Short mmCIF file of C-alpha atoms and ligand atoms in Angstrom, two decimals:
data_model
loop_
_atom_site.label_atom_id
_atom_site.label_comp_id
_atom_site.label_asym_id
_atom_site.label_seq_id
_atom_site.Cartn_x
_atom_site.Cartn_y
_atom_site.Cartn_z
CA UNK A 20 65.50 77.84 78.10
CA UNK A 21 66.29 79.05 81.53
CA UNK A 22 65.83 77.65 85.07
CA UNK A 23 65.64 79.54 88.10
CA UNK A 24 67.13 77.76 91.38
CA UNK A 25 66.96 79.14 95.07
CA UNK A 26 69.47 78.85 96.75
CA UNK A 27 71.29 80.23 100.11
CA UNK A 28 74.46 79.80 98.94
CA UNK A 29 76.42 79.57 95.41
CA UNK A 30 80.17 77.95 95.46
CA UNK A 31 81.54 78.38 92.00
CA UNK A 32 84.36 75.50 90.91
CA UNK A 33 84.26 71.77 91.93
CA UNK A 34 87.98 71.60 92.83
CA UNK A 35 89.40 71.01 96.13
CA UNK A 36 88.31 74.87 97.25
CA UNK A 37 84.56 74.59 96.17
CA UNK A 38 84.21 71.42 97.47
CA UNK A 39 85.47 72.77 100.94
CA UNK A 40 83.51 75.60 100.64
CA UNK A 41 80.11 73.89 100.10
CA UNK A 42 81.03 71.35 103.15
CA UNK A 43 81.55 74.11 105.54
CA UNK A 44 78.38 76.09 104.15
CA UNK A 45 75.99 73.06 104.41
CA UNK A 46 77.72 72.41 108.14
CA UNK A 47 75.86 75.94 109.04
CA UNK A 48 72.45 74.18 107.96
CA UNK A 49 71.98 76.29 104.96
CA UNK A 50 71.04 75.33 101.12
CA UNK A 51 73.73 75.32 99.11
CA UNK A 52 74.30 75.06 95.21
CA UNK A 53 77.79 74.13 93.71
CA UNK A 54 78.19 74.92 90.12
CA UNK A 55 81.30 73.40 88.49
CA UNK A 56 82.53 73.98 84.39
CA UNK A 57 83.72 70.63 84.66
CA UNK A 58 83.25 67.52 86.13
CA UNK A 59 83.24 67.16 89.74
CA UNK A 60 86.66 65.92 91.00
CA UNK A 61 88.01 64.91 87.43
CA UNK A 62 88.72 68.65 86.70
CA UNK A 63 91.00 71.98 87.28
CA UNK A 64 94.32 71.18 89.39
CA UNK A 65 92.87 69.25 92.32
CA UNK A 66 93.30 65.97 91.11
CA UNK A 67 96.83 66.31 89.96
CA UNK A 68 97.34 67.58 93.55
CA UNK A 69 100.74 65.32 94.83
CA UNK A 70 101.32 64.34 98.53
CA UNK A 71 103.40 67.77 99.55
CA UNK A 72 101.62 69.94 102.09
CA UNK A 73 102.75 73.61 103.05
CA UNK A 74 103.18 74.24 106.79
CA UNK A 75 104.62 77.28 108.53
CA UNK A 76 107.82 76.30 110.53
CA UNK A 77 106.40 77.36 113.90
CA UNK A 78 103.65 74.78 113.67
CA UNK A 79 106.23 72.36 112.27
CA UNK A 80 108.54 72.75 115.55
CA UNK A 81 105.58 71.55 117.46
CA UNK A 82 105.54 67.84 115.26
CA UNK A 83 107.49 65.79 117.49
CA UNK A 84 110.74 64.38 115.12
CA UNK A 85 110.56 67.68 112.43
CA UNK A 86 112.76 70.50 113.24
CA UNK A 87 110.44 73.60 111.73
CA UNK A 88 111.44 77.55 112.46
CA UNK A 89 109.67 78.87 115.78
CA UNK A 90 109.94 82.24 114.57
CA UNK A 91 108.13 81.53 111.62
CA UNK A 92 103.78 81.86 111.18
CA UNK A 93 100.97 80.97 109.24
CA UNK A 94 100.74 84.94 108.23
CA UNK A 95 104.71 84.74 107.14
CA UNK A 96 103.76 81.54 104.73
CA UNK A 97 100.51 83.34 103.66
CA UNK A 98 102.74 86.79 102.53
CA UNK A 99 105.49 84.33 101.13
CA UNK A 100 102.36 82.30 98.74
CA UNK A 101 100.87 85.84 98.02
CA UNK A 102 103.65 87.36 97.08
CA UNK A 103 105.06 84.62 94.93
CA UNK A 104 101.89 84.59 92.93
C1 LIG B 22 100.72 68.86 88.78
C2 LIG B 22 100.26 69.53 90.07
C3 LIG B 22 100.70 69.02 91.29
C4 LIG B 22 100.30 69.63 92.47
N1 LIG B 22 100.73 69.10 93.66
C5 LIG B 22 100.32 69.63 94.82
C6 LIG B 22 100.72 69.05 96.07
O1 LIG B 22 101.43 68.08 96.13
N2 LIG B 22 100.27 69.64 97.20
C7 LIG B 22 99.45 70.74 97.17
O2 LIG B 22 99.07 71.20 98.25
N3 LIG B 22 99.08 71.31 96.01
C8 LIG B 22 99.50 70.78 94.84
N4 LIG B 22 99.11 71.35 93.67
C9 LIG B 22 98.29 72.55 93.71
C10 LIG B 22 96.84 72.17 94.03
O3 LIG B 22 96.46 71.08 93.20
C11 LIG B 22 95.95 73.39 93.75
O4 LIG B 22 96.43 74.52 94.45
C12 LIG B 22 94.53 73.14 94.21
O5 LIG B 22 94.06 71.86 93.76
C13 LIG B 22 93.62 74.25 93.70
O6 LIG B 22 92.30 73.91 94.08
P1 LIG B 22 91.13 74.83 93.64
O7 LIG B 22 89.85 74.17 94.12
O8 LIG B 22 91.40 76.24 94.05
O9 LIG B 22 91.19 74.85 92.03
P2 LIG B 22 90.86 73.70 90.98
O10 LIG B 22 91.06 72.31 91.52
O11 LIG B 22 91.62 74.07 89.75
O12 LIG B 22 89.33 73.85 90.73
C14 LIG B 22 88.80 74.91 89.96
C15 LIG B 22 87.39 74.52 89.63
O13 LIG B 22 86.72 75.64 89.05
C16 LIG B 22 85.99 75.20 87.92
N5 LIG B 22 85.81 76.35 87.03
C17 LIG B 22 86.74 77.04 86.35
N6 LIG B 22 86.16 78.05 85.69
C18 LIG B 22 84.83 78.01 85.97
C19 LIG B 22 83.71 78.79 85.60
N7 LIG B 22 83.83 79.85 84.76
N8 LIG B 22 82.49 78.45 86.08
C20 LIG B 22 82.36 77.38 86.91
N9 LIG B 22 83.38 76.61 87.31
C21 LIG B 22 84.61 76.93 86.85
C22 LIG B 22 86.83 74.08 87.32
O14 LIG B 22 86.06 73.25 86.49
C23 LIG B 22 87.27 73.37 88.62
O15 LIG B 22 86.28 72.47 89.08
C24 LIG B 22 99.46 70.77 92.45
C25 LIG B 22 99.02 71.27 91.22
C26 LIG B 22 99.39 70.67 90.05
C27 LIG B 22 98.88 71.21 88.73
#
């Protein structure tokens, strides 16, 4: 049996992406649908997630007490996580 459901907007995956994804599409005042193969939060990689965070040295000179690289960017970190996968 199928079901047809209208909506504005379809996020597919109930990780830590989706779930992002269907905050900042709902913030824009629109209907929106997230559709997950497992359940929300208890599946994929999000909830093994750790406490590390990846920050581009130029934005890490400007924390007061961390010593960062201010010729390093966001765009450098983004090529360097691209590339590597
Ligand atoms: C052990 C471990 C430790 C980690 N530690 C850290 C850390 O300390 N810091 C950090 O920043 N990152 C860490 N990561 C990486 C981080 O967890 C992932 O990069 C991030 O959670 C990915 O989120 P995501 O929403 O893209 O994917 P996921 O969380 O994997 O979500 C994918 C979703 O898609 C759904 N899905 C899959 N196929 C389909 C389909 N066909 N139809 C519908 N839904 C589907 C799944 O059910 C799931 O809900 C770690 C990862 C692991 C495994």
């Amino acid at each position: 049996m199928s079901r047809v459901i209208d909506t504005d907007v379809l996020v597919v995956g109930g990780g830590g992406a989706g779930f992002r994804a269907a905050i900042g599409a709902r913030m824009k005042d629109v209907r929106v649908m997230l559709l997950s193969k497992g359940p929300l939060a208890r599946c994929g990689a999000t909830p093994m997630a750790g406490a590390d965070f990846t920050l581009d040295g130029n934005s890490m000179s400007k924390i007061p007490g961390l010593k960062g690289d201010p010729n390093d960017s966001p765009e450098k970190v983004l090529n360097d996580i691209v590339t590597q996968g």
